[in-house]
Coordinates of C-alpha atoms in Angstrom, one line a residue:
Chain E
M1 CA 40.4 113.4 138.7
K2 CA 39.5 109.9 140.1
T3 CA 36.2 110.4 138.3
F4 CA 38.2 110.5 135.0
I5 CA 40.3 107.7 136.1
K6 CA 37.2 105.7 137.0
N7 CA 35.9 106.5 133.4
I8 CA 39.3 105.4 131.6
F9 CA 39.5 101.9 133.5
F10 CA 35.6 101.5 134.0
D11 CA 36.0 97.8 133.1
I12 CA 38.7 97.0 135.6
D13 CA 38.0 96.3 139.2
L14 CA 40.5 98.7 141.1
S15 CA 40.8 98.9 145.0
V16 CA 40.6 102.3 146.6
N17 CA 44.5 102.2 147.1
E18 CA 45.2 101.2 143.4
L19 CA 43.1 103.7 142.0
K20 CA 44.8 106.4 144.2
E21 CA 48.4 105.1 142.8
V22 CA 47.0 105.1 139.3
A23 CA 45.3 108.5 139.6
A24 CA 48.7 109.9 140.8
I25 CA 50.3 109.5 137.5
F26 CA 47.8 111.3 135.6
H27 CA 48.0 115.0 135.3
E28 CA 45.2 117.3 134.0
T29 CA 45.9 120.2 131.5
K30 CA 43.6 122.6 130.2
H31 CA 44.2 124.3 126.7
K32 CA 43.1 126.9 124.3
K33 CA 42.0 126.2 120.7
G34 CA 45.4 126.6 118.4
D35 CA 47.4 125.4 121.6
V36 CA 50.2 122.8 120.6
L37 CA 51.0 120.2 123.1
L38 CA 54.0 118.6 121.2
D39 CA 55.8 120.1 118.3
I40 CA 58.2 118.4 115.9
E41 CA 61.5 117.5 117.3
D42 CA 60.4 117.5 120.9
N43 CA 61.1 114.6 123.2
V44 CA 57.8 112.5 123.5
R45 CA 57.2 111.8 127.0
Y46 CA 53.5 111.5 127.3
Q47 CA 50.4 110.5 125.7
F48 CA 47.0 112.0 126.1
Y49 CA 43.7 111.0 127.3
V50 CA 41.0 113.4 126.0
V51 CA 38.5 114.6 128.8
E52 CA 36.9 117.2 126.6
G53 CA 37.8 118.8 123.3
C54 CA 39.0 117.8 119.9
L55 CA 42.6 117.3 119.1
R56 CA 44.7 116.1 116.0
T57 CA 48.1 115.0 115.1
F58 CA 49.6 116.2 111.8
F59 CA 53.0 116.6 110.0
L60 CA 54.3 118.3 106.9
D61 CA 55.9 116.7 104.1
E62 CA 59.0 117.9 102.3
K63 CA 56.8 119.7 99.9
C64 CA 55.2 121.4 103.0
K65 CA 51.9 119.6 102.3
E66 CA 50.1 119.0 105.5
H67 CA 49.0 115.4 106.7
T68 CA 46.5 115.1 109.3
V69 CA 47.2 111.5 111.0
Q70 CA 44.7 111.1 113.7
F71 CA 41.7 113.0 115.4
A72 CA 41.1 112.5 119.1
V73 CA 37.8 113.5 120.7
K74 CA 36.4 112.7 124.3
D75 CA 37.8 109.1 125.3
W76 CA 40.2 108.6 122.7
W77 CA 44.1 108.7 123.3
I78 CA 46.5 110.9 121.0
S79 CA 50.4 111.0 121.0
D80 CA 53.2 110.9 118.7
Y81 CA 53.5 107.0 118.8
I82 CA 56.7 106.4 117.1
G83 CA 58.5 108.9 119.5
Y84 CA 56.6 107.6 122.6
F85 CA 57.3 104.1 122.4
S86 CA 60.7 104.2 120.7
E87 CA 61.8 107.1 123.0
S88 CA 62.7 109.2 120.1
K89 CA 62.0 112.8 118.9
S90 CA 58.4 113.7 117.9
V91 CA 57.9 113.7 114.1
L92 CA 54.3 114.8 114.6
T93 CA 52.5 118.0 115.9
I94 CA 49.4 117.7 118.3
E95 CA 47.2 120.7 118.1
C96 CA 44.0 121.6 119.8
I97 CA 41.3 122.0 117.3
T98 CA 39.0 123.3 120.0
D99 CA 39.6 124.1 123.7
S100 CA 40.5 121.0 125.3
I101 CA 41.0 119.3 128.6
V102 CA 43.4 116.4 128.6
L103 CA 45.2 113.8 131.2
K104 CA 48.7 113.4 130.2
V105 CA 50.6 110.1 131.6
S106 CA 54.4 109.4 130.8
K107 CA 55.6 106.1 129.6
R108 CA 58.0 105.7 132.6
N109 CA 55.2 106.3 135.2
L110 CA 52.9 103.7 133.3
E111 CA 56.0 101.3 133.1
D112 CA 56.1 101.6 137.0
I113 CA 52.4 101.1 137.5
Y114 CA 52.3 97.8 135.3
K115 CA 54.6 96.5 138.1
K116 CA 52.5 97.6 140.8
V117 CA 49.1 96.9 139.5
P118 CA 49.4 94.1 136.6
K119 CA 45.5 95.0 135.7
I120 CA 46.8 98.3 134.2
E121 CA 49.3 96.5 132.0
C122 CA 46.5 94.0 130.8
F123 CA 44.4 97.0 130.0
Y124 CA 46.9 98.6 127.9
R125 CA 48.0 95.4 126.2
K126 CA 44.4 95.0 124.9
K127 CA 44.4 99.0 124.1
L128 CA 47.3 98.2 121.9
E129 CA 45.6 95.3 120.4
K130 CA 42.7 97.4 119.4
A131 CA 45.3 100.3 118.1
T132 CA 46.7 97.4 116.2
V133 CA 43.5 96.7 114.3
R134 CA 42.7 100.2 113.6
F135 CA 46.2 101.0 112.2
Q136 CA 46.0 97.9 110.1
K137 CA 42.5 99.0 108.8
R138 CA 43.7 102.4 108.1
I139 CA 46.8 100.9 106.2
L140 CA 44.6 98.5 104.1
N141 CA 41.8 101.3 103.4
N142 CA 44.6 103.7 102.2
L143 CA 45.9 101.1 99.8
A144 CA 42.6 99.8 98.5
L145 CA 39.6 102.3 99.0
S146 CA 38.7 105.4 97.1
A147 CA 38.5 108.8 98.7
K148 CA 34.8 108.4 98.9
E149 CA 34.8 105.0 100.8
R150 CA 37.4 106.7 103.0
Y151 CA 35.1 109.5 103.8
E152 CA 32.3 107.2 104.9
I153 CA 34.4 105.3 107.2
F154 CA 35.7 108.6 108.6
L155 CA 32.0 109.5 109.4
K156 CA 31.6 106.0 111.2
T157 CA 35.0 106.5 113.0
Y158 CA 34.5 110.0 114.3
P159 CA 30.8 110.8 114.3
N160 CA 29.6 114.3 115.1
I161 CA 33.2 115.7 114.6
E162 CA 32.9 117.0 110.9
Q163 CA 31.1 120.1 112.4
I164 CA 34.0 121.0 114.7
I165 CA 36.9 120.3 112.3
K166 CA 37.9 122.7 109.3
N167 CA 37.7 121.3 105.9
Y168 CA 41.2 121.2 105.2
H169 CA 42.0 119.1 108.6
L170 CA 39.6 116.4 106.9
A171 CA 41.0 116.7 103.4
S172 CA 44.6 116.2 104.7
Y173 CA 43.0 113.2 106.8
L174 CA 41.9 111.6 103.7
G175 CA 44.8 112.4 101.5
I176 CA 42.7 114.8 98.9
T177 CA 42.3 118.4 98.2
T178 CA 39.5 120.3 100.0
E179 CA 37.7 120.7 96.3
S180 CA 37.7 116.9 96.1
L181 CA 36.3 116.9 99.4
S182 CA 33.3 119.2 98.3
R183 CA 32.7 116.9 95.4
I184 CA 32.6 113.9 97.4
R185 CA 30.2 115.4 99.7
K186 CA 27.7 116.6 97.0
E187 CA 27.7 112.7 95.8
I188 CA 26.8 111.7 99.0
Chain P
M1 CA 60.7 73.1 120.3
K2 CA 62.1 74.5 123.7
T3 CA 64.9 76.0 121.8
F4 CA 62.8 77.9 119.6
I5 CA 60.7 78.9 122.4
K6 CA 64.1 80.2 124.4
N7 CA 64.7 82.1 121.0
I8 CA 61.4 83.7 121.0
F9 CA 61.6 84.7 124.7
F10 CA 65.1 85.1 125.0
D11 CA 65.1 88.5 127.1
I12 CA 62.8 86.7 129.7
D13 CA 63.9 84.8 132.8
L14 CA 61.5 81.6 132.7
S15 CA 61.5 78.6 135.0
V16 CA 61.7 75.1 133.6
N17 CA 57.9 74.9 134.4
E18 CA 57.1 78.0 132.7
L19 CA 58.9 77.2 129.8
K20 CA 57.3 74.0 129.8
E21 CA 53.7 75.6 129.7
V22 CA 54.9 78.1 127.2
A23 CA 56.1 75.6 124.8
A24 CA 52.8 73.6 124.9
I25 CA 50.6 76.2 123.4
F26 CA 52.9 76.6 120.4
H27 CA 52.7 74.1 117.5
E28 CA 55.0 73.7 114.8
T29 CA 53.9 73.3 111.2
K30 CA 56.1 72.8 107.9
H31 CA 54.8 74.1 104.7
K32 CA 55.9 74.2 101.1
K33 CA 56.5 77.1 98.7
G34 CA 52.9 78.5 97.6
D35 CA 51.0 76.9 100.7
V36 CA 48.2 78.9 102.1
L37 CA 48.2 79.3 105.9
L38 CA 45.2 81.6 105.9
D39 CA 42.6 82.4 103.4
I40 CA 40.3 85.3 103.0
E41 CA 37.0 84.5 105.1
D42 CA 38.7 82.3 107.4
N43 CA 38.4 82.4 111.1
V44 CA 41.7 83.9 112.3
R45 CA 42.8 81.7 115.2
Y46 CA 46.7 82.1 114.8
Q47 CA 49.4 84.1 114.8
F48 CA 52.6 82.6 113.4
Y49 CA 56.1 82.9 114.5
V50 CA 58.6 82.2 111.4
V51 CA 61.3 79.7 112.4
E52 CA 62.6 79.4 108.9
G53 CA 61.5 80.7 105.5
C54 CA 59.5 83.5 104.1
L55 CA 55.9 84.5 103.9
R56 CA 53.7 87.4 103.0
T57 CA 50.1 88.6 103.6
F58 CA 48.1 90.0 100.9
F59 CA 44.7 91.0 99.6
L60 CA 43.0 91.8 96.4
D61 CA 41.0 95.0 96.2
E62 CA 37.8 95.5 94.3
K63 CA 39.6 95.9 91.0
C64 CA 41.2 92.5 91.6
K65 CA 44.9 94.6 92.2
E66 CA 47.2 92.7 94.4
H67 CA 48.4 94.6 97.6
T68 CA 51.1 92.9 99.8
V69 CA 50.6 94.0 103.4
Q70 CA 53.8 92.4 105.1
F71 CA 56.5 90.0 104.5
A72 CA 57.8 87.9 107.4
V73 CA 61.2 86.0 107.6
K74 CA 63.2 84.2 110.4
D75 CA 62.0 85.8 113.7
W76 CA 59.3 87.6 112.5
W77 CA 55.4 87.3 113.5
I78 CA 52.9 87.4 110.7
S79 CA 48.9 87.0 110.8
D80 CA 45.7 88.8 109.9
Y81 CA 45.7 91.0 112.8
I82 CA 42.3 92.8 112.3
G83 CA 40.9 89.2 112.3
Y84 CA 42.9 87.8 115.1
F85 CA 42.5 90.6 117.6
S86 CA 39.0 91.5 116.8
E87 CA 38.2 87.7 116.2
S88 CA 36.5 88.5 112.7
K89 CA 37.2 86.8 109.4
S90 CA 40.1 87.2 107.5
V91 CA 40.7 89.8 105.1
L92 CA 44.2 88.8 104.2
T93 CA 45.9 85.8 102.7
I94 CA 49.1 84.2 104.4
E95 CA 51.1 82.7 101.8
C96 CA 54.3 81.0 101.8
I97 CA 57.0 82.4 99.5
T98 CA 59.4 79.5 100.3
D99 CA 59.1 76.5 102.2
S100 CA 58.9 77.5 105.7
I101 CA 58.5 76.0 109.2
V102 CA 56.4 78.2 111.5
L103 CA 55.2 78.0 115.3
K104 CA 51.5 79.0 115.3
V105 CA 49.8 80.0 118.5
S106 CA 46.1 80.8 119.5
K107 CA 44.7 83.9 121.0
R108 CA 42.8 81.9 123.5
N109 CA 45.8 80.0 124.5
L110 CA 48.0 83.0 124.8
E111 CA 45.3 84.7 127.2
D112 CA 45.4 81.9 129.3
I113 CA 49.2 82.0 129.4
Y114 CA 49.2 85.6 130.2
K115 CA 47.0 84.8 133.4
K116 CA 49.6 82.0 134.5
V117 CA 52.8 83.8 133.4
P118 CA 52.6 87.6 133.5
K119 CA 56.0 87.9 132.1
I120 CA 54.8 86.7 128.9
E121 CA 52.0 89.3 129.0
C122 CA 54.5 91.9 129.4
F123 CA 56.8 90.5 126.5
Y124 CA 53.7 91.0 124.1
R125 CA 52.6 94.3 125.2
K126 CA 56.0 95.6 124.5
K127 CA 55.9 93.4 120.9
L128 CA 52.5 95.5 120.4
E129 CA 54.3 98.8 121.2
K130 CA 56.8 97.9 118.6
A131 CA 54.2 97.0 116.1
T132 CA 52.4 100.2 116.7
V133 CA 55.7 102.1 116.0
R134 CA 55.9 99.9 112.6
F135 CA 52.4 100.7 111.7
Q136 CA 52.6 104.3 112.2
K137 CA 55.9 104.6 110.3
R138 CA 54.2 102.8 107.5
I139 CA 51.1 105.0 107.5
L140 CA 53.4 108.0 107.6
N141 CA 55.8 106.7 104.8
N142 CA 52.7 106.0 102.3
L143 CA 51.4 109.5 103.0
A144 CA 54.8 111.5 102.5
L145 CA 57.6 109.4 100.7
S146 CA 58.1 108.6 97.2
A147 CA 58.2 105.2 95.9
K148 CA 62.1 105.4 95.9
E149 CA 62.2 106.3 99.3
R150 CA 59.7 103.6 100.4
Y151 CA 61.9 101.2 98.6
E152 CA 64.9 102.1 100.5
I153 CA 63.0 101.7 103.7
F154 CA 62.1 98.3 102.5
L155 CA 65.7 97.3 101.8
K156 CA 66.7 98.3 105.6
T157 CA 63.5 96.7 107.0
Y158 CA 64.0 93.5 105.3
P159 CA 67.6 92.9 104.5
N160 CA 68.6 90.0 102.0
I161 CA 64.7 89.0 101.1
E162 CA 65.0 91.2 97.9
Q163 CA 66.5 87.8 96.4
I164 CA 63.9 85.7 97.4
I165 CA 60.6 87.5 96.6
K166 CA 59.3 88.2 93.1
N167 CA 59.2 91.7 91.5
Y168 CA 55.6 91.8 91.6
H169 CA 55.4 90.7 95.3
L170 CA 57.9 94.0 96.1
A171 CA 55.9 96.2 93.6
S172 CA 52.6 95.2 95.2
Y173 CA 54.1 96.1 98.7
L174 CA 55.6 99.5 97.5
G175 CA 52.1 100.1 95.8
I176 CA 54.0 100.6 92.3
T177 CA 54.0 98.8 89.2
T178 CA 57.0 96.4 88.3
E179 CA 57.9 98.8 85.6
S180 CA 58.5 101.7 88.2
L181 CA 60.1 99.2 90.5
S182 CA 62.7 98.3 87.6
R183 CA 63.2 102.1 87.0
I184 CA 63.9 102.8 90.6
R185 CA 66.2 100.1 90.8
K186 CA 68.3 101.3 87.9
E187 CA 68.3 105.0 89.5
I188 CA 69.7 103.6 92.5

């Protein structure tokens, strides 16, 4: 466990005691392909750090059309962030695309650690700044770019996961049909 | 100035000295309707807290179609957050929709204050969590909701600004034409 924690916080200088305190709030869980870590209407207590595997968040709209919001592979974080930060019920499902190992951490335990180890609060503040950049880019890209351009950005953002995920996962992330996805791939 | 700073950080207990240090990094500027605070390709040094007035961020896509990304009224913050957090050039323009008074603060000065007054870092971490919720909601709403539903959410998010902004501002925020906006208003 401590090795994973050292990986997560590799750029922070933590004392042995601090490392021990931080490690204590993370819990490792192992999951099979297809397992659901969080379902719609669940209370969102955790965010998940991916040690191994591939997961995604998705939801169904009123017409039962599926939308993939995020993929997460090794070293990525995933959750229903609306529910997690605003302490509301989940609107997303978190599903394992492959067998996966994750470390889960609750909002409450993190808030406690921020007080005990302020360096961890600084780490998460910077992580949130990066997430803000990523979300803003996603909003702008959805507004302004073609499906082909969004596909090219996907390939840069998530290298090597195209082989793991199904075509309909990717199509539902790009907001297009699987037929359009095939056409774009042929074009490229 | 100190009154504004007290307003911003109203839920933090700052000593007289801390308040003085924090106030010193904010700079008040006054602007006329139509003024541009930040233009595309500018270095993004500041985020802006709105004391008075109404501003928006927007960009033009390759087809010269305008997209409004955000509005900001009293007590809101606005910037090109991609540029601000990743220290890159601006992809957005910040424009005053009305005469406005803002307080600007640089990333560098904020980083210094986080070290001196950790309560400020905690404040911004929580602000970023709220922003993450807002951005995620915008992404999900754009994927799943009709223009009419997005318009109704706009009315809740920005009460009383519909009278201030122009129809094409709002239409370009909702991603629809001004004709569609008129039709939706009649329906409601």
